């Protein structure tokens, strides 16, 4: 499956590169700011073609096309472009994200940003890698010294879970926070120690499936906003190096 995953990441990345900063069709989905481009759809079609060619009976869950169900316990969870708004604006902070779930457990994931030429990969029990070099979460144990990253849902104005309030509570502690616009890269950059922690409300399985295994294999921790067991089908995610996890959790709980 690893070869297929790599092939899918590389071939879809050629499509992202071909159209980058050129003209392509952009449409809004449910909310005006939630975009899908012609390139998302082409990237998705290429990834699915490659997987289906090798494994015609595997399940697929992909952002734009939805679920393609089959009688298998393997599911490929695909985000054909994570960071579509960045991509649509010619900003090279975006990636392709593909996770593999077997019998309900994420066992493999790959995330590729072709513009930074960074390919993150992890397989359960075998560690996490950036361009074939092993990566690890940071060792930072002080929240005050941490660099965090977050994102905001497209429906923040109507979201009852207060993402803006948590953001305010963190920055009011003088803790620097970045907002890159690609949840999958946010998690990878936490996995390789650039960030110490990441949280976000209202994500979907395709945003986080690959990142989840990359971060945990890099020694990080992922929970929900109560500190409980995480599933990629949870909407809320808190991912960190483990050492500052409870401190971020306290801030989130204080606002919730
Ligand atoms: C989005 C990005 C963004 C996050 C949004 C996601 P998309 O994915 O990951 O960082 O804040 O919640 O929906 O739409 O670019 O695939
Ligand atoms: Ca996404
Ligand atoms: Ca997407």
mmCIF file of C-alpha atoms and ligand atoms in Angstrom:
data_model
loop_
_atom_site.group_PDB
_atom_site.id
_atom_site.type_symbol
_atom_site.label_atom_id
_atom_site.label_comp_id
_atom_site.label_asym_id
_atom_site.label_seq_id
_atom_site.Cartn_x
_atom_site.Cartn_y
_atom_site.Cartn_z
ATOM 1 C CA UNK A 1 0.000 0.000 0.000
ATOM 2 C CA UNK A 2 2.948 2.345 0.642
ATOM 3 C CA UNK A 3 3.949 2.332 -3.050
ATOM 4 C CA UNK A 4 0.391 3.160 -4.092
ATOM 5 C CA UNK A 5 0.226 5.958 -1.523
ATOM 6 C CA UNK A 6 3.494 7.473 -2.787
ATOM 7 C CA UNK A 7 2.404 7.125 -6.410
ATOM 8 C CA UNK A 8 -0.908 8.856 -5.644
ATOM 9 C CA UNK A 9 0.853 11.705 -3.795
ATOM 10 C CA UNK A 10 3.383 12.248 -6.583
ATOM 11 C CA UNK A 11 0.992 12.055 -9.522
ATOM 12 C CA UNK A 12 -1.613 14.316 -7.916
ATOM 13 C CA UNK A 13 1.142 16.773 -6.962
ATOM 14 C CA UNK A 14 2.015 17.158 -10.671
ATOM 15 C CA UNK A 15 -1.558 18.358 -11.211
ATOM 16 C CA UNK A 16 -1.263 20.892 -8.365
ATOM 17 C CA UNK A 17 2.016 22.168 -9.846
ATOM 18 C CA UNK A 18 0.656 22.344 -13.391
ATOM 19 C CA UNK A 19 -2.212 24.691 -12.448
ATOM 20 C CA UNK A 20 -0.550 26.654 -9.622
ATOM 21 C CA UNK A 21 -0.907 30.442 -10.036
ATOM 22 C CA UNK A 22 -2.666 29.923 -13.375
ATOM 23 C CA UNK A 23 -6.333 30.239 -14.326
ATOM 24 C CA UNK A 24 -8.683 27.515 -13.160
ATOM 25 C CA UNK A 25 -12.318 27.183 -12.198
ATOM 26 C CA UNK A 26 -13.186 28.067 -8.580
ATOM 27 C CA UNK A 27 -16.614 27.408 -7.056
ATOM 28 C CA UNK A 28 -18.138 27.888 -3.609
ATOM 29 C CA UNK A 29 -19.592 24.930 -1.722
ATOM 30 C CA UNK A 30 -22.124 25.228 1.166
ATOM 31 C CA UNK A 31 -20.617 28.520 2.385
ATOM 32 C CA UNK A 32 -19.249 31.237 0.063
ATOM 33 C CA UNK A 33 -15.739 31.016 1.525
ATOM 34 C CA UNK A 34 -15.607 27.199 1.362
ATOM 35 C CA UNK A 35 -14.040 26.684 -2.059
ATOM 36 C CA UNK A 36 -13.562 23.810 -4.436
ATOM 37 C CA UNK A 37 -11.448 24.249 -7.545
ATOM 38 C CA UNK A 38 -11.124 22.340 -10.755
ATOM 39 C CA UNK A 39 -7.709 21.270 -9.434
ATOM 40 C CA UNK A 40 -9.201 19.663 -6.281
ATOM 41 C CA UNK A 41 -11.386 17.557 -8.563
ATOM 42 C CA UNK A 42 -8.580 16.618 -10.973
ATOM 43 C CA UNK A 43 -6.260 15.744 -8.085
ATOM 44 C CA UNK A 44 -8.994 13.631 -6.474
ATOM 45 C CA UNK A 45 -9.775 11.794 -9.733
ATOM 46 C CA UNK A 46 -6.084 10.933 -10.225
ATOM 47 C CA UNK A 47 -5.675 9.649 -6.647
ATOM 48 C CA UNK A 48 -8.808 7.513 -6.864
ATOM 49 C CA UNK A 49 -7.795 6.143 -10.277
ATOM 50 C CA UNK A 50 -4.413 5.033 -8.857
ATOM 51 C CA UNK A 51 -5.919 3.427 -5.745
ATOM 52 C CA UNK A 52 -8.725 1.734 -7.664
ATOM 53 C CA UNK A 53 -6.251 0.378 -10.178
ATOM 54 C CA UNK A 54 -4.242 -1.370 -7.449
ATOM 55 C CA UNK A 55 -7.018 -2.118 -4.966
ATOM 56 C CA UNK A 56 -10.391 -2.158 -6.733
ATOM 57 C CA UNK A 57 -12.227 -3.489 -3.677
ATOM 58 C CA UNK A 58 -10.997 -0.967 -1.071
ATOM 59 C CA UNK A 59 -13.283 1.704 0.419
ATOM 60 C CA UNK A 60 -12.632 5.354 -0.312
ATOM 61 C CA UNK A 61 -13.655 8.453 1.612
ATOM 62 C CA UNK A 62 -12.631 11.570 -0.263
ATOM 63 C CA UNK A 63 -13.612 15.179 0.396
ATOM 64 C CA UNK A 64 -15.187 16.144 -2.913
ATOM 65 C CA UNK A 65 -16.686 12.849 -4.045
ATOM 66 C CA UNK A 66 -17.687 11.447 -0.634
ATOM 67 C CA UNK A 67 -17.760 7.746 0.246
ATOM 68 C CA UNK A 68 -17.210 4.993 -2.312
ATOM 69 C CA UNK A 69 -18.109 1.906 -0.363
ATOM 70 C CA UNK A 70 -16.926 -1.612 -0.989
ATOM 71 C CA UNK A 71 -16.858 -4.839 1.008
ATOM 72 C CA UNK A 72 -13.392 -4.348 2.485
ATOM 73 C CA UNK A 73 -12.055 -3.361 5.909
ATOM 74 C CA UNK A 74 -9.559 -0.992 4.256
ATOM 75 C CA UNK A 75 -10.494 2.647 3.722
ATOM 76 C CA UNK A 76 -8.416 5.324 1.981
ATOM 77 C CA UNK A 77 -9.206 8.762 3.436
ATOM 78 C CA UNK A 78 -8.287 11.489 0.968
ATOM 79 C CA UNK A 79 -7.990 15.266 0.921
ATOM 80 C CA UNK A 80 -7.019 16.081 -2.683
ATOM 81 C CA UNK A 81 -5.928 19.606 -1.683
ATOM 82 C CA UNK A 82 -5.760 20.645 1.951
ATOM 83 C CA UNK A 83 -5.450 24.404 1.999
ATOM 84 C CA UNK A 84 -7.646 25.065 -1.037
ATOM 85 C CA UNK A 85 -8.095 28.752 -0.168
ATOM 86 C CA UNK A 86 -4.321 29.168 -0.098
ATOM 87 C CA UNK A 87 -4.013 27.272 -3.392
ATOM 88 C CA UNK A 88 -6.729 29.374 -5.030
ATOM 89 C CA UNK A 89 -4.834 32.521 -3.998
ATOM 90 C CA UNK A 90 -1.469 31.258 -5.240
ATOM 91 C CA UNK A 91 -0.118 30.707 -1.715
ATOM 92 C CA UNK A 92 2.141 27.626 -1.605
ATOM 93 C CA UNK A 93 0.984 26.400 1.827
ATOM 94 C CA UNK A 94 -1.141 23.446 0.813
ATOM 95 C CA UNK A 95 -0.788 19.723 0.354
ATOM 96 C CA UNK A 96 -2.329 16.402 -0.594
ATOM 97 C CA UNK A 97 -3.254 14.205 2.355
ATOM 98 C CA UNK A 98 -3.967 10.463 2.222
ATOM 99 C CA UNK A 99 -4.572 8.221 5.224
ATOM 100 C CA UNK A 100 -5.220 4.475 5.270
ATOM 101 C CA UNK A 101 -7.594 2.957 7.820
ATOM 102 C CA UNK A 102 -7.697 -0.807 8.376
ATOM 103 C CA UNK A 103 -10.478 -2.285 10.515
ATOM 104 C CA UNK A 104 -11.221 1.118 12.030
ATOM 105 C CA UNK A 105 -7.608 2.016 12.835
ATOM 106 C CA UNK A 106 -5.420 4.508 10.948
ATOM 107 C CA UNK A 107 -2.285 2.555 10.045
ATOM 108 C CA UNK A 108 -0.572 4.679 7.388
ATOM 109 C CA UNK A 109 -0.539 8.263 6.210
ATOM 110 C CA UNK A 110 1.244 10.484 3.733
ATOM 111 C CA UNK A 111 1.075 14.261 3.293
ATOM 112 C CA UNK A 112 2.900 16.031 0.484
ATOM 113 C CA UNK A 113 3.445 19.746 -0.048
ATOM 114 C CA UNK A 114 4.961 19.832 -3.541
ATOM 115 C CA UNK A 115 5.782 23.551 -3.291
ATOM 116 C CA UNK A 116 7.999 23.104 -0.247
ATOM 117 C CA UNK A 117 9.002 19.651 -1.539
ATOM 118 C CA UNK A 118 8.146 18.119 1.836
ATOM 119 C CA UNK A 119 6.701 14.626 2.040
ATOM 120 C CA UNK A 120 5.620 13.433 5.484
ATOM 121 C CA UNK A 121 4.954 9.725 5.957
ATOM 122 C CA UNK A 122 4.193 7.349 8.824
ATOM 123 C CA UNK A 123 3.221 3.747 9.242
ATOM 124 C CA UNK A 124 1.945 2.346 12.531
ATOM 125 C CA UNK A 125 4.814 1.187 14.738
ATOM 126 C CA UNK A 126 7.545 2.381 12.354
ATOM 127 C CA UNK A 127 7.976 6.072 13.245
ATOM 128 C CA UNK A 128 7.308 9.199 11.206
ATOM 129 C CA UNK A 129 9.444 10.671 8.441
ATOM 130 C CA UNK A 130 9.949 13.904 6.528
ATOM 131 C CA UNK A 131 11.587 13.227 3.144
ATOM 132 C CA UNK A 132 12.732 9.822 4.509
ATOM 133 C CA UNK A 133 14.376 11.352 7.620
ATOM 134 C CA UNK A 134 12.915 10.410 11.004
ATOM 135 C CA UNK A 135 11.046 13.204 12.768
ATOM 136 C CA UNK A 136 10.056 13.829 16.360
ATOM 137 C CA UNK A 137 7.840 16.290 18.194
ATOM 138 C CA UNK A 138 9.485 19.132 20.127
ATOM 139 C CA UNK A 139 10.639 18.768 23.724
ATOM 140 C CA UNK A 140 9.125 22.086 24.843
ATOM 141 C CA UNK A 141 7.427 21.727 28.225
ATOM 142 C CA UNK A 142 6.501 25.352 28.887
ATOM 143 C CA UNK A 143 3.285 26.664 27.336
ATOM 144 C CA UNK A 144 4.623 30.201 27.740
ATOM 145 C CA UNK A 145 7.594 29.348 25.501
ATOM 146 C CA UNK A 146 5.540 27.431 22.945
ATOM 147 C CA UNK A 147 4.621 28.282 19.378
ATOM 148 C CA UNK A 148 1.122 27.090 18.552
ATOM 149 C CA UNK A 149 -0.967 26.872 15.406
ATOM 150 C CA UNK A 150 -4.699 26.764 14.815
ATOM 151 C CA UNK A 151 -7.342 27.213 12.162
ATOM 152 C CA UNK A 152 -10.892 28.517 11.988
ATOM 153 C CA UNK A 153 -13.894 26.776 10.471
ATOM 154 C CA UNK A 154 -15.677 28.382 7.522
ATOM 155 C CA UNK A 155 -18.785 28.666 9.718
ATOM 156 C CA UNK A 156 -17.136 30.409 12.691
ATOM 157 C CA UNK A 157 -19.869 33.058 12.809
ATOM 158 C CA UNK A 158 -22.499 30.429 13.602
ATOM 159 C CA UNK A 159 -20.315 27.866 15.359
ATOM 160 C CA UNK A 160 -21.334 27.457 18.989
ATOM 161 C CA UNK A 161 -17.955 26.073 20.005
ATOM 162 C CA UNK A 162 -16.214 29.414 20.239
ATOM 163 C CA UNK A 163 -13.004 28.977 18.231
ATOM 164 C CA UNK A 164 -12.310 32.712 18.325
ATOM 165 C CA UNK A 165 -12.607 32.791 22.132
ATOM 166 C CA UNK A 166 -10.036 30.024 22.589
ATOM 167 C CA UNK A 167 -7.712 31.855 20.198
ATOM 168 C CA UNK A 168 -8.153 35.066 22.217
ATOM 169 C CA UNK A 169 -7.549 33.270 25.520
ATOM 170 C CA UNK A 170 -4.260 31.852 24.186
ATOM 171 C CA UNK A 171 -2.960 35.106 22.664
ATOM 172 C CA UNK A 172 -3.956 36.961 25.819
ATOM 173 C CA UNK A 173 -1.334 34.843 27.565
ATOM 174 C CA UNK A 174 1.262 36.336 25.150
ATOM 175 C CA UNK A 175 1.674 32.945 23.452
ATOM 176 C CA UNK A 176 2.413 33.220 19.716
ATOM 177 C CA UNK A 177 -0.107 31.468 17.456
ATOM 178 C CA UNK A 178 0.062 30.983 13.693
ATOM 179 C CA UNK A 179 -2.786 30.346 11.245
ATOM 180 C CA UNK A 180 -1.418 28.728 8.091
ATOM 181 C CA UNK A 181 -4.639 27.543 6.411
ATOM 182 C CA UNK A 182 -3.841 23.837 6.033
ATOM 183 C CA UNK A 183 -4.785 21.619 8.953
ATOM 184 C CA UNK A 184 -2.830 18.678 7.519
ATOM 185 C CA UNK A 185 0.372 20.767 7.362
ATOM 186 C CA UNK A 186 -0.342 22.244 10.811
ATOM 187 C CA UNK A 187 -0.279 18.699 12.214
ATOM 188 C CA UNK A 188 2.851 17.722 10.237
ATOM 189 C CA UNK A 189 4.678 20.845 11.352
ATOM 190 C CA UNK A 190 3.776 19.936 14.936
ATOM 191 C CA UNK A 191 5.003 16.370 14.287
ATOM 192 C CA UNK A 192 8.440 17.629 13.198
ATOM 193 C CA UNK A 193 8.781 20.077 16.088
ATOM 194 C CA UNK A 194 8.263 23.413 14.316
ATOM 195 C CA UNK A 195 5.106 23.933 16.346
ATOM 196 C CA UNK A 196 4.522 22.628 19.859
ATOM 197 C CA UNK A 197 0.750 22.246 19.570
ATOM 198 C CA UNK A 198 -2.265 22.547 17.278
ATOM 199 C CA UNK A 199 -5.989 22.723 17.928
ATOM 200 C CA UNK A 200 -8.991 23.231 15.702
ATOM 201 C CA UNK A 201 -12.784 22.949 15.787
ATOM 202 C CA UNK A 202 -14.899 21.333 13.136
ATOM 203 C CA UNK A 203 -12.483 19.329 11.012
ATOM 204 C CA UNK A 204 -13.299 16.281 8.913
ATOM 205 C CA UNK A 205 -11.625 12.872 8.673
ATOM 206 C CA UNK A 206 -9.872 13.818 5.393
ATOM 207 C CA UNK A 207 -8.229 16.840 7.078
ATOM 208 C CA UNK A 208 -6.686 14.775 9.878
ATOM 209 C CA UNK A 209 -6.445 11.034 9.052
ATOM 210 C CA UNK A 210 -2.898 11.061 7.668
ATOM 211 C CA UNK A 211 -1.751 13.758 10.111
ATOM 212 C CA UNK A 212 -3.002 11.738 13.072
ATOM 213 C CA UNK A 213 -0.695 8.781 12.387
ATOM 214 C CA UNK A 214 2.234 11.056 11.447
ATOM 215 C CA UNK A 215 1.925 13.032 14.691
ATOM 216 C CA UNK A 216 1.460 10.020 16.973
ATOM 217 C CA UNK A 217 4.315 8.116 15.312
ATOM 218 C CA UNK A 218 6.476 11.222 15.885
ATOM 219 C CA UNK A 219 5.789 10.903 19.625
ATOM 220 C CA UNK A 220 2.916 13.389 19.883
ATOM 221 C CA UNK A 221 -0.463 13.102 21.557
ATOM 222 C CA UNK A 222 -3.917 13.689 20.086
ATOM 223 C CA UNK A 223 -7.133 14.032 22.110
ATOM 224 C CA UNK A 224 -10.533 15.641 21.921
ATOM 225 C CA UNK A 225 -11.222 18.867 23.842
ATOM 226 C CA UNK A 226 -11.991 16.940 27.041
ATOM 227 C CA UNK A 227 -8.658 15.142 26.946
ATOM 228 C CA UNK A 228 -10.502 11.976 25.891
ATOM 229 C CA UNK A 229 -9.766 9.346 23.264
ATOM 230 C CA UNK A 230 -9.511 10.784 19.777
ATOM 231 C CA UNK A 231 -10.976 9.447 16.566
ATOM 232 C CA UNK A 232 -10.411 11.044 13.157
ATOM 233 C CA UNK A 233 -14.216 11.246 12.929
ATOM 234 C CA UNK A 234 -14.216 13.684 15.890
ATOM 235 C CA UNK A 235 -14.813 17.272 14.865
ATOM 236 C CA UNK A 236 -12.426 18.694 17.485
ATOM 237 C CA UNK A 237 -8.713 17.998 17.630
ATOM 238 C CA UNK A 238 -5.960 18.897 20.059
ATOM 239 C CA UNK A 239 -2.560 17.647 18.898
ATOM 240 C CA UNK A 240 0.688 18.416 20.687
ATOM 241 C CA UNK A 241 4.141 17.274 21.715
ATOM 242 C CA UNK A 242 2.467 15.777 24.819
ATOM 243 C CA UNK A 243 4.357 17.993 27.279
ATOM 244 C CA UNK A 244 2.107 21.057 26.942
ATOM 245 C CA UNK A 245 -1.066 19.106 26.171
ATOM 246 C CA UNK A 246 -2.789 19.563 29.535
ATOM 247 C CA UNK A 247 -1.949 23.262 29.642
ATOM 248 C CA UNK A 248 -3.665 23.885 26.272
ATOM 249 C CA UNK A 249 -6.539 21.665 27.369
ATOM 250 C CA UNK A 250 -7.062 23.829 30.446
ATOM 251 C CA UNK A 251 -7.350 26.960 28.310
ATOM 252 C CA UNK A 252 -9.824 25.260 25.956
ATOM 253 C CA UNK A 253 -11.897 23.957 28.887
ATOM 254 C CA UNK A 254 -11.910 27.387 30.511
ATOM 255 C CA UNK A 255 -13.667 28.777 27.413
ATOM 256 C CA UNK A 256 -15.872 25.841 26.436
HETATM 257 C C1 LIG B 1 -9.353 23.375 5.347
HETATM 258 C C2 LIG B 1 -7.958 23.633 5.867
HETATM 259 C C3 LIG B 1 -7.962 24.768 6.879
HETATM 260 C C4 LIG B 1 -8.942 24.527 7.998
HETATM 261 C C5 LIG B 1 -10.328 24.251 7.449
HETATM 262 C C6 LIG B 1 -10.275 23.071 6.481
HETATM 263 P P1 LIG B 1 -9.636 22.532 2.829
HETATM 264 O O1 LIG B 1 -9.366 22.313 4.427
HETATM 265 O O2 LIG B 1 -7.430 22.482 6.475
HETATM 266 O O3 LIG B 1 -6.687 24.936 7.462
HETATM 267 O O4 LIG B 1 -8.962 25.653 8.835
HETATM 268 O O5 LIG B 1 -11.191 23.972 8.529
HETATM 269 O O6 LIG B 1 -11.560 22.805 5.984
HETATM 270 O O7 LIG B 1 -11.033 23.043 2.693
HETATM 271 O O8 LIG B 1 -8.629 23.480 2.339
HETATM 272 O O9 LIG B 1 -9.454 21.136 2.315
HETATM 273 CA CA1 LIG B 2 -8.990 19.913 4.201
HETATM 274 CA CA1 LIG B 3 -9.675 19.859 0.558
#
